[in-house]
Amino acid sequence: MLLVGLLALPVPSSGAESGGGTIADAASGLVVLWCVAHAVRTARRPLTRTAAVVLGLPVLGIAVAAVGAGTASAGATGLVRYLQIFVLVPTAVLVLVRDRRDFRLVAWSLVGLALWQGSLGVYQYVTGTGASYMGSDIRAVGTFGPSDVMGMATIVSYGVVCALALALGPAALKQRRAAAICALLLIVPLALSFSRGAWIATAVACGAQLAFAGVRRALRVLAATAAAAVVLVGGFGIGTAMLQERITSITQVTDAPDQSVTDRYTMWAAAVDMWRDKPLTGVGLKAFPDHRDSHASLALSSGSDTGGAGAEFRRQPLLSPHNMYLLVLSEQGLLGLCALVGSWLACLVLGLRRLVQVRGGPAGLDCGLVACGLLMWLLVDFAYADIGGPSTVLTAVVLGLVAWWALSRRALAGEVPR
């Protein structure tokens, strides 16, 4: 809860631009230490064998890639960051979440954070104080600023997925209605983030949640969403020419793509070319920027223009392929990609199996929908984005919720007496 709440605080522009640690990153370290102390105090094995294997699988590729990094400092920095996001914090969340009540509390905290960041984003759009987008300071970015334009979009997407799952669960009618209202409200800042990858990932995740919840519920939710869209677009005018153009640009891959699309595909090609040089272990952690220019074509621009939201205009260098799979493939090779994606797919299979088990029961459906929906969102979004920025630590918390549902015995047990 505290770790999630810290992401509501404004991010210092110096820390965001330099890629340094934040208060939330420091808090995540304390969470890991508390988990270790809890395990020692209880004198119990915190993980099952299956959980240890699934969560520990990415360590193999990360460690090998750290050894192959260009410098010792880059290897150490990359090792700590990857272990933090994909191993240590998810494990700590799995151990510290006691039951479904705790799980729902974290899910509601994600919804609350999304509402806070989303409300700031809508204010930025209305008042013209957001990040720069096509010459106007209207892009909703919340507290993250123009250097992390995906931060608010990611958090709001998590909020939509969690709120929809809670609305479809077995809770009291008032709680389900509140969750449904939250999900509908969060659609507005998600749209105003102008993040195509977040839109696609949210649509896929929510569609999967509705399919698992049943046809009748799915039709009711779709009807409510359509009605809300008509009111927002027709009544309040949300759906400007810029937003419509952004939606249309999703399909413009080869037909007059904008420069951001050209840069993205150029960096994707560069990442694949790096992997061909070292197919098994990759070029090393944090090494993509060092090898980018020697593998990228001339179509790649020097960087992206950022500004607005209280920050001065600056040229931000393109230091990653904006595709998590290709980033891992280029820096960690097939070994790292198979280990990391294999861990995620194992959680997805185990989580979906448990979701099927509780589908007809009175309890646990909302938790299963939250976990599986969040993981599906990540798997889709990672095709358009990678880790980086102050909001990244929340990805670790989300993976912890996914791991708890898929791997913890307590996910299918009763509530722990308080």
CSV table of C-alpha atoms in Angstrom, one decimal:
chain,number,residue,atom,x,y,z
A,1,MET,CA,0.0,0.0,0.0
A,2,LEU,CA,2.7,2.5,1.0
A,3,LEU,CA,4.8,1.6,-2.1
A,4,VAL,CA,1.8,2.2,-4.3
A,5,GLY,CA,1.0,5.5,-2.5
A,6,LEU,CA,4.5,6.8,-3.0
A,7,LEU,CA,3.9,6.9,-6.8
A,8,ALA,CA,1.2,9.6,-6.2
A,9,LEU,CA,4.0,12.0,-5.3
A,10,PRO,CA,5.5,14.3,-7.9
A,11,VAL,CA,8.7,12.9,-9.5
A,12,PRO,CA,11.7,15.2,-9.5
A,13,SER,CA,12.6,16.2,-13.0
A,14,SER,CA,16.3,15.5,-12.4
A,15,GLY,CA,15.6,12.0,-11.2
A,16,ALA,CA,13.2,11.2,-14.1
A,17,GLU,CA,15.6,12.5,-16.8
A,18,SER,CA,18.7,10.8,-15.4
A,19,GLY,CA,17.0,7.4,-14.9
A,20,GLY,CA,18.1,7.4,-11.3
A,21,GLY,CA,16.3,5.8,-8.3
A,22,THR,CA,13.2,7.3,-6.8
A,23,ILE,CA,11.6,7.2,-3.3
A,24,ALA,CA,9.4,4.3,-4.5
A,25,ASP,CA,12.5,2.4,-5.6
A,26,ALA,CA,14.0,2.8,-2.1
A,27,ALA,CA,10.7,1.7,-0.6
A,28,SER,CA,10.7,-1.4,-2.7
A,29,GLY,CA,14.1,-2.3,-1.3
A,30,LEU,CA,12.6,-1.9,2.2
A,31,VAL,CA,9.7,-4.2,1.2
A,32,VAL,CA,12.2,-6.9,0.1
A,33,LEU,CA,14.2,-6.5,3.4
A,34,TRP,CA,10.9,-6.8,5.4
A,35,CYS,CA,10.1,-9.9,3.4
A,36,VAL,CA,13.4,-11.5,4.4
A,37,ALA,CA,12.9,-10.6,8.0
A,38,HIS,CA,9.4,-12.0,7.9
A,39,ALA,CA,10.7,-15.3,6.5
A,40,VAL,CA,13.4,-15.5,9.2
A,41,ARG,CA,11.0,-14.7,12.0
A,42,THR,CA,8.4,-17.2,11.0
A,43,ALA,CA,11.0,-19.9,10.3
A,44,ARG,CA,9.0,-21.2,7.4
A,45,ARG,CA,9.9,-21.8,3.8
A,46,PRO,CA,8.4,-18.8,2.1
A,47,LEU,CA,8.1,-20.4,-1.4
A,48,THR,CA,6.9,-23.7,-2.8
A,49,ARG,CA,9.3,-25.5,-5.1
A,50,THR,CA,7.2,-24.5,-8.1
A,51,ALA,CA,7.2,-20.8,-7.0
A,52,ALA,CA,11.0,-20.8,-6.5
A,53,VAL,CA,11.6,-22.3,-10.0
A,54,VAL,CA,9.2,-20.0,-11.8
A,55,LEU,CA,10.3,-16.8,-10.0
A,56,GLY,CA,14.0,-17.7,-10.1
A,57,LEU,CA,14.0,-18.7,-13.8
A,58,PRO,CA,14.9,-15.1,-15.0
A,59,VAL,CA,17.9,-15.0,-12.8
A,60,LEU,CA,19.9,-17.3,-15.1
A,61,GLY,CA,19.6,-15.0,-18.2
A,62,ILE,CA,20.1,-11.8,-16.2
A,63,ALA,CA,23.2,-13.1,-14.5
A,64,VAL,CA,24.8,-14.2,-17.7
A,65,ALA,CA,24.0,-11.0,-19.5
A,66,ALA,CA,25.4,-9.0,-16.5
A,67,VAL,CA,28.7,-10.8,-16.9
A,68,GLY,CA,28.8,-9.9,-20.6
A,69,ALA,CA,28.0,-6.2,-20.1
A,70,GLY,CA,30.4,-3.7,-21.6
A,71,THR,CA,31.4,-2.3,-18.2
A,72,ALA,CA,31.2,-3.6,-14.6
A,73,SER,CA,29.1,-0.7,-13.5
A,74,ALA,CA,26.6,-1.2,-16.3
A,75,GLY,CA,26.4,-4.9,-15.5
A,76,ALA,CA,25.9,-4.2,-11.8
A,77,THR,CA,23.3,-1.6,-12.4
A,78,GLY,CA,21.4,-3.7,-14.9
A,79,LEU,CA,21.6,-6.7,-12.6
A,80,VAL,CA,20.1,-4.9,-9.7
A,81,ARG,CA,17.3,-3.3,-11.7
A,82,TYR,CA,16.2,-6.5,-13.4
A,83,LEU,CA,16.3,-8.5,-10.2
A,84,GLN,CA,14.3,-5.7,-8.5
A,85,ILE,CA,11.6,-5.6,-11.1
A,86,PHE,CA,11.3,-9.3,-12.1
A,87,VAL,CA,12.4,-11.3,-9.1
A,88,LEU,CA,12.8,-9.7,-5.7
A,89,VAL,CA,9.8,-7.3,-5.4
A,90,PRO,CA,7.4,-9.9,-7.0
A,91,THR,CA,8.6,-12.5,-4.6
A,92,ALA,CA,8.2,-10.1,-1.6
A,93,VAL,CA,4.6,-9.3,-2.7
A,94,LEU,CA,3.8,-13.0,-3.0
A,95,VAL,CA,5.2,-13.7,0.5
A,96,LEU,CA,3.6,-10.7,2.3
A,97,VAL,CA,0.1,-10.9,0.8
A,98,ARG,CA,-1.7,-13.1,3.3
A,99,ASP,CA,-5.1,-13.7,1.7
A,100,ARG,CA,-7.6,-12.5,-0.9
A,101,ARG,CA,-8.5,-9.6,1.4
A,102,ASP,CA,-5.0,-8.3,1.2
A,103,PHE,CA,-5.0,-8.9,-2.5
A,104,ARG,CA,-8.2,-6.9,-3.0
A,105,LEU,CA,-6.7,-4.1,-0.8
A,106,VAL,CA,-3.7,-3.8,-3.1
A,107,ALA,CA,-6.0,-3.9,-6.2
A,108,TRP,CA,-8.2,-1.1,-4.8
A,109,SER,CA,-5.0,0.9,-4.0
A,110,LEU,CA,-4.0,0.6,-7.7
A,111,VAL,CA,-7.5,1.9,-8.7
A,112,GLY,CA,-7.1,4.8,-6.2
A,113,LEU,CA,-3.7,5.7,-7.6
A,114,ALA,CA,-5.0,5.5,-11.2
A,115,LEU,CA,-7.9,7.9,-10.3
A,116,TRP,CA,-5.4,10.4,-8.7
A,117,GLN,CA,-3.0,10.3,-11.7
A,118,GLY,CA,-5.9,10.3,-14.2
A,119,SER,CA,-7.6,13.3,-12.6
A,120,LEU,CA,-4.3,15.2,-12.9
A,121,GLY,CA,-4.0,14.1,-16.5
A,122,VAL,CA,-7.5,15.3,-17.4
A,123,TYR,CA,-6.8,18.6,-15.7
A,124,GLN,CA,-3.6,18.9,-17.8
A,125,TYR,CA,-5.5,18.3,-21.0
A,126,VAL,CA,-8.3,20.8,-20.1
A,127,THR,CA,-5.9,23.6,-19.0
A,128,GLY,CA,-3.2,23.0,-21.6
A,129,THR,CA,-0.5,22.2,-18.9
A,130,GLY,CA,0.3,18.7,-20.0
A,131,ALA,CA,3.2,17.3,-22.0
A,132,SER,CA,3.8,18.6,-25.5
A,133,TYR,CA,1.9,16.7,-28.2
A,134,MET,CA,1.8,17.9,-31.8
A,135,GLY,CA,2.6,21.5,-30.8
A,136,SER,CA,0.2,21.7,-27.9
A,137,ASP,CA,0.7,21.0,-24.2
A,138,ILE,CA,-2.3,18.7,-23.9
A,139,ARG,CA,-0.9,15.2,-23.3
A,140,ALA,CA,-2.0,13.8,-20.0
A,141,VAL,CA,1.0,12.6,-18.0
A,142,GLY,CA,0.0,13.0,-14.4
A,143,THR,CA,3.0,13.6,-12.0
A,144,PHE,CA,5.5,11.9,-14.2
A,145,GLY,CA,6.3,14.7,-16.6
A,146,PRO,CA,7.2,14.6,-20.3
A,147,SER,CA,10.3,12.3,-19.8
A,148,ASP,CA,8.0,9.4,-18.8
A,149,VAL,CA,4.9,9.9,-20.9
A,150,MET,CA,4.0,6.2,-20.4
A,151,GLY,CA,3.9,6.5,-16.6
A,152,MET,CA,0.4,7.8,-16.2
A,153,ALA,CA,-1.0,5.7,-19.1
A,154,THR,CA,0.4,2.5,-17.5
A,155,ILE,CA,-1.0,3.3,-14.0
A,156,VAL,CA,-4.4,4.3,-15.4
A,157,SER,CA,-4.5,1.0,-17.5
A,158,TYR,CA,-3.8,-1.0,-14.3
A,159,GLY,CA,-6.6,0.9,-12.7
A,160,VAL,CA,-9.0,0.1,-15.5
A,161,VAL,CA,-8.1,-3.6,-15.4
A,162,CYS,CA,-8.4,-3.9,-11.6
A,163,ALA,CA,-11.6,-1.9,-11.5
A,164,LEU,CA,-13.3,-4.0,-14.2
A,165,ALA,CA,-12.2,-7.2,-12.4
A,166,LEU,CA,-13.6,-6.0,-9.1
A,167,ALA,CA,-16.9,-5.0,-10.8
A,168,LEU,CA,-17.2,-8.5,-12.2
A,169,GLY,CA,-16.4,-10.2,-8.9
A,170,PRO,CA,-18.7,-11.6,-6.1
A,171,ALA,CA,-18.5,-8.5,-3.8
A,172,ALA,CA,-21.5,-6.6,-2.5
A,173,LEU,CA,-23.5,-4.7,-5.1
A,174,LYS,CA,-22.3,-1.2,-3.9
A,175,GLN,CA,-18.7,-2.2,-4.2
A,176,ARG,CA,-19.2,-3.6,-7.7
A,177,ARG,CA,-21.1,-0.5,-8.8
A,178,ALA,CA,-18.3,1.7,-7.4
A,179,ALA,CA,-15.7,-0.4,-9.3
A,180,ALA,CA,-17.7,-0.1,-12.5
A,181,ILE,CA,-17.9,3.6,-12.2
A,182,CYS,CA,-14.2,3.9,-11.5
A,183,ALA,CA,-13.4,1.8,-14.7
A,184,LEU,CA,-15.6,4.1,-16.8
A,185,LEU,CA,-14.1,7.2,-15.4
A,186,LEU,CA,-10.6,6.0,-16.0
A,187,ILE,CA,-11.3,5.6,-19.7
A,188,VAL,CA,-11.1,9.4,-20.1
A,189,PRO,CA,-7.5,9.9,-18.9
A,190,LEU,CA,-6.4,6.7,-20.7
A,191,ALA,CA,-7.7,8.2,-24.0
A,192,LEU,CA,-6.0,11.6,-23.2
A,193,SER,CA,-2.7,9.9,-22.7
A,194,PHE,CA,-2.5,9.4,-26.4
A,195,SER,CA,-0.7,6.0,-25.8
A,196,ARG,CA,-1.6,3.6,-28.5
A,197,GLY,CA,0.2,0.7,-26.9
A,198,ALA,CA,-1.8,1.2,-23.6
A,199,TRP,CA,-5.0,1.4,-25.5
A,200,ILE,CA,-4.4,-1.9,-27.3
A,201,ALA,CA,-3.2,-3.7,-24.2
A,202,THR,CA,-6.2,-2.5,-22.1
A,203,ALA,CA,-8.7,-3.6,-24.8
A,204,VAL,CA,-7.2,-7.1,-25.0
A,205,ALA,CA,-7.0,-7.5,-21.2
A,206,CYS,CA,-10.5,-6.2,-20.5
A,207,GLY,CA,-11.9,-8.3,-23.4
A,208,ALA,CA,-10.3,-11.4,-21.9
A,209,GLN,CA,-11.7,-10.6,-18.4
A,210,LEU,CA,-15.2,-10.2,-19.8
A,211,ALA,CA,-15.0,-13.5,-21.7
A,212,PHE,CA,-14.0,-15.3,-18.5
A,213,ALA,CA,-16.7,-13.5,-16.5
A,214,GLY,CA,-19.5,-14.8,-18.7
A,215,VAL,CA,-21.5,-13.7,-21.7
A,216,ARG,CA,-24.3,-12.0,-19.9
A,217,ARG,CA,-22.0,-9.8,-17.7
A,218,ALA,CA,-19.9,-9.1,-20.8
A,219,LEU,CA,-22.9,-7.8,-22.7
A,220,ARG,CA,-24.0,-5.6,-19.8
A,221,VAL,CA,-20.5,-4.1,-19.4
A,222,LEU,CA,-20.1,-3.6,-23.2
A,223,ALA,CA,-23.5,-1.8,-23.3
A,224,ALA,CA,-22.5,0.5,-20.4
A,225,THR,CA,-19.1,1.2,-22.0
A,226,ALA,CA,-20.8,2.1,-25.3
A,227,ALA,CA,-23.2,4.4,-23.6
A,228,ALA,CA,-20.4,6.1,-21.7
A,229,ALA,CA,-18.5,6.6,-25.0
A,230,VAL,CA,-21.5,8.2,-26.6
A,231,VAL,CA,-21.9,10.6,-23.7
A,232,LEU,CA,-18.2,11.4,-23.5
A,233,VAL,CA,-17.6,11.9,-27.2
A,234,GLY,CA,-21.0,13.4,-28.2
A,235,GLY,CA,-21.9,15.2,-25.0
A,236,PHE,CA,-18.6,16.5,-23.7
A,237,GLY,CA,-16.6,16.6,-26.9
A,238,ILE,CA,-13.9,14.2,-25.8
A,239,GLY,CA,-12.7,12.8,-29.0
A,240,THR,CA,-10.9,15.6,-30.7
A,241,ALA,CA,-9.3,15.5,-34.1
A,242,MET,CA,-5.9,14.7,-32.5
A,243,LEU,CA,-7.4,11.7,-30.6
A,244,GLN,CA,-9.1,10.4,-33.8
A,245,GLU,CA,-5.8,10.9,-35.7
A,246,ARG,CA,-3.9,9.0,-33.0
A,247,ILE,CA,-6.4,6.1,-33.2
A,248,THR,CA,-6.2,6.0,-37.0
A,249,SER,CA,-2.4,6.0,-36.8
A,250,ILE,CA,-2.4,2.6,-35.2
A,251,THR,CA,-3.0,1.0,-38.6
A,252,GLN,CA,-0.5,3.2,-40.4
A,253,VAL,CA,2.5,0.9,-40.3
A,254,THR,CA,3.6,1.2,-43.9
A,255,ASP,CA,1.2,3.8,-45.2
A,256,ALA,CA,2.7,7.2,-44.3
A,257,PRO,CA,3.7,6.4,-40.7
A,258,ASP,CA,4.7,9.3,-38.4
A,259,GLN,CA,8.3,9.7,-37.2
A,260,SER,CA,7.6,8.0,-33.9
A,261,VAL,CA,6.5,4.8,-35.7
A,262,THR,CA,9.5,5.0,-38.0
A,263,ASP,CA,11.9,5.4,-35.1
A,264,ARG,CA,10.3,2.4,-33.3
A,265,TYR,CA,10.6,0.1,-36.2
A,266,THR,CA,14.1,1.2,-36.9
A,267,MET,CA,15.1,0.4,-33.3
A,268,TRP,CA,13.3,-2.9,-33.5
A,269,ALA,CA,15.4,-3.8,-36.6
A,270,ALA,CA,18.6,-2.7,-34.7
A,271,ALA,CA,17.7,-4.9,-31.7
A,272,VAL,CA,17.3,-7.9,-34.0
A,273,ASP,CA,20.6,-7.1,-35.7
A,274,MET,CA,22.3,-7.0,-32.3
A,275,TRP,CA,20.8,-10.4,-31.4
A,276,ARG,CA,22.2,-11.9,-34.6
A,277,ASP,CA,25.7,-10.9,-33.5
A,278,LYS,CA,25.3,-12.7,-30.2
A,279,PRO,CA,22.3,-15.0,-30.4
A,280,LEU,CA,22.7,-16.9,-27.2
A,281,THR,CA,23.7,-14.4,-24.5
A,282,GLY,CA,23.1,-11.0,-26.2
A,283,VAL,CA,25.3,-7.9,-26.1
A,284,GLY,CA,25.0,-7.5,-22.3
A,285,LEU,CA,22.9,-5.6,-19.9
A,286,LYS,CA,22.5,-1.8,-20.5
A,287,ALA,CA,24.4,-2.2,-23.8
A,288,PHE,CA,21.6,-1.4,-26.3
A,289,PRO,CA,22.5,2.4,-26.4
A,290,ASP,CA,26.2,1.5,-27.0
A,291,HIS,CA,25.4,-0.7,-30.0
A,292,ARG,CA,22.4,1.2,-31.4
A,293,ASP,CA,24.1,3.5,-33.9
A,294,SER,CA,26.2,0.7,-35.4
A,295,HIS,CA,23.1,-1.4,-36.1
A,296,ALA,CA,20.4,1.3,-36.8
A,297,SER,CA,19.6,2.6,-40.3
A,298,LEU,CA,19.7,6.3,-41.3
A,299,ALA,CA,15.9,6.5,-40.8
A,300,LEU,CA,16.4,6.7,-37.1
A,301,SER,CA,16.1,10.3,-35.8
A,302,SER,CA,18.4,11.7,-33.2
A,303,GLY,CA,15.7,11.6,-30.5
A,304,SER,CA,12.2,12.6,-29.5
A,305,ASP,CA,11.1,16.1,-28.6
A,306,THR,CA,9.8,16.4,-25.0
A,307,GLY,CA,8.5,19.4,-23.1
A,308,GLY,CA,5.5,20.9,-21.3
A,309,ALA,CA,4.1,19.8,-17.9
A,310,GLY,CA,6.5,22.2,-16.2
A,311,ALA,CA,9.6,21.1,-18.1
A,312,GLU,CA,11.6,22.9,-20.7
A,313,PHE,CA,11.9,21.6,-24.2
A,314,ARG,CA,14.6,19.1,-24.7
A,315,ARG,CA,15.7,16.4,-27.1
A,316,GLN,CA,15.4,13.0,-25.4
A,317,PRO,CA,17.7,10.4,-26.8
A,318,LEU,CA,16.3,7.0,-27.9
A,319,LEU,CA,18.0,4.5,-25.7
A,320,SER,CA,15.8,1.5,-26.0
A,321,PRO,CA,13.8,-0.3,-28.7
A,322,HIS,CA,10.4,0.3,-26.9
A,323,ASN,CA,9.7,-3.4,-27.0
A,324,MET,CA,10.5,-5.5,-23.9
A,325,TYR,CA,10.9,-8.7,-25.8
A,326,LEU,CA,13.4,-7.2,-28.3
A,327,LEU,CA,15.3,-5.4,-25.5
A,328,VAL,CA,15.8,-8.7,-23.7
A,329,LEU,CA,16.6,-10.5,-26.9
A,330,SER,CA,19.3,-8.0,-27.9
A,331,GLU,CA,20.8,-7.6,-24.4
A,332,GLN,CA,20.3,-11.1,-23.0
A,333,GLY,CA,19.9,-13.3,-26.1
A,334,LEU,CA,17.7,-16.3,-26.4
A,335,LEU,CA,18.8,-17.6,-23.0
A,336,GLY,CA,17.4,-14.5,-21.2
A,337,LEU,CA,14.3,-14.2,-23.4
A,338,CYS,CA,13.3,-17.8,-22.9
A,339,ALA,CA,13.9,-17.6,-19.2
A,340,LEU,CA,12.0,-14.4,-18.6
A,341,VAL,CA,9.1,-15.1,-21.0
A,342,GLY,CA,8.9,-18.7,-19.8
A,343,SER,CA,8.4,-17.4,-16.2
A,344,TRP,CA,5.6,-15.1,-17.4
A,345,LEU,CA,3.9,-17.9,-19.4
A,346,ALA,CA,4.1,-20.3,-16.5
A,347,CYS,CA,2.3,-17.8,-14.3
A,348,LEU,CA,-0.3,-17.2,-17.0
A,349,VAL,CA,-1.0,-20.9,-17.4
A,350,LEU,CA,-1.2,-21.6,-13.7
A,351,GLY,CA,-3.2,-18.4,-13.1
A,352,LEU,CA,-5.7,-19.3,-15.8
A,353,ARG,CA,-6.1,-22.8,-14.5
A,354,ARG,CA,-6.9,-21.4,-11.0
A,355,LEU,CA,-9.3,-18.9,-12.6
A,356,VAL,CA,-11.2,-21.8,-14.3
A,357,GLN,CA,-11.4,-23.6,-10.9
A,358,VAL,CA,-13.0,-20.6,-9.1
A,359,ARG,CA,-15.1,-19.5,-12.0
A,360,GLY,CA,-18.3,-21.1,-10.8
A,361,GLY,CA,-17.6,-20.5,-7.1
A,362,PRO,CA,-18.6,-17.6,-4.8
A,363,ALA,CA,-15.0,-16.5,-3.9
A,364,GLY,CA,-11.8,-15.7,-5.7
A,365,LEU,CA,-13.2,-14.8,-9.1
A,366,ASP,CA,-12.3,-11.1,-8.8
A,367,CYS,CA,-8.7,-11.9,-7.7
A,368,GLY,CA,-8.2,-14.3,-10.6
A,369,LEU,CA,-9.6,-11.7,-13.0
A,370,VAL,CA,-7.3,-9.0,-11.6
A,371,ALA,CA,-4.2,-11.2,-11.8
A,372,CYS,CA,-4.8,-12.7,-15.2
A,373,GLY,CA,-6.0,-9.4,-16.7
A,374,LEU,CA,-2.9,-7.5,-15.4
A,375,LEU,CA,-0.5,-10.2,-16.8
A,376,MET,CA,-2.3,-10.2,-20.2
A,377,TRP,CA,-2.0,-6.4,-20.2
A,378,LEU,CA,1.8,-6.6,-19.6
A,379,LEU,CA,2.3,-9.3,-22.2
A,380,VAL,CA,0.6,-7.2,-24.9
A,381,ASP,CA,2.0,-3.8,-23.8
A,382,PHE,CA,5.6,-5.2,-23.7
A,383,ALA,CA,5.3,-5.4,-27.5
A,384,TYR,CA,5.1,-1.6,-27.5
A,385,ALA,CA,7.1,-0.6,-24.4
A,386,ASP,CA,9.8,-1.7,-22.1
A,387,ILE,CA,10.8,-1.0,-18.5
A,388,GLY,CA,12.1,2.4,-17.6
A,389,GLY,CA,11.0,5.5,-15.7
A,390,PRO,CA,9.7,6.1,-12.2
A,391,SER,CA,6.5,4.0,-12.8
A,392,THR,CA,8.5,0.8,-13.5
A,393,VAL,CA,8.5,-0.2,-9.8
A,394,LEU,CA,4.7,-0.6,-10.0
A,395,THR,CA,5.2,-3.3,-12.7
A,396,ALA,CA,7.1,-5.3,-10.0
A,397,VAL,CA,4.1,-5.0,-7.7
A,398,VAL,CA,1.7,-6.1,-10.4
A,399,LEU,CA,3.9,-9.1,-11.2
A,400,GLY,CA,3.8,-9.9,-7.5
A,401,LEU,CA,0.0,-10.0,-7.5
A,402,VAL,CA,0.2,-12.2,-10.6
A,403,ALA,CA,2.6,-14.6,-8.9
A,404,TRP,CA,0.5,-14.7,-5.7
A,405,TRP,CA,-2.6,-15.8,-7.6
A,406,ALA,CA,-0.7,-18.3,-9.8
A,407,LEU,CA,1.8,-19.8,-7.2
A,408,SER,CA,0.6,-19.2,-3.6
A,409,ARG,CA,-1.4,-21.8,-1.8
A,410,ARG,CA,-3.2,-19.0,0.0
A,411,ALA,CA,-4.9,-17.9,-3.2
A,412,LEU,CA,-7.5,-20.7,-3.0
A,413,ALA,CA,-7.6,-20.8,0.9
A,414,GLY,CA,-10.0,-18.9,3.2
A,415,GLU,CA,-9.4,-15.5,4.8
A,416,VAL,CA,-6.8,-15.3,7.5
A,417,PRO,CA,-8.3,-14.2,10.8
A,418,ARG,CA,-7.2,-10.7,11.8
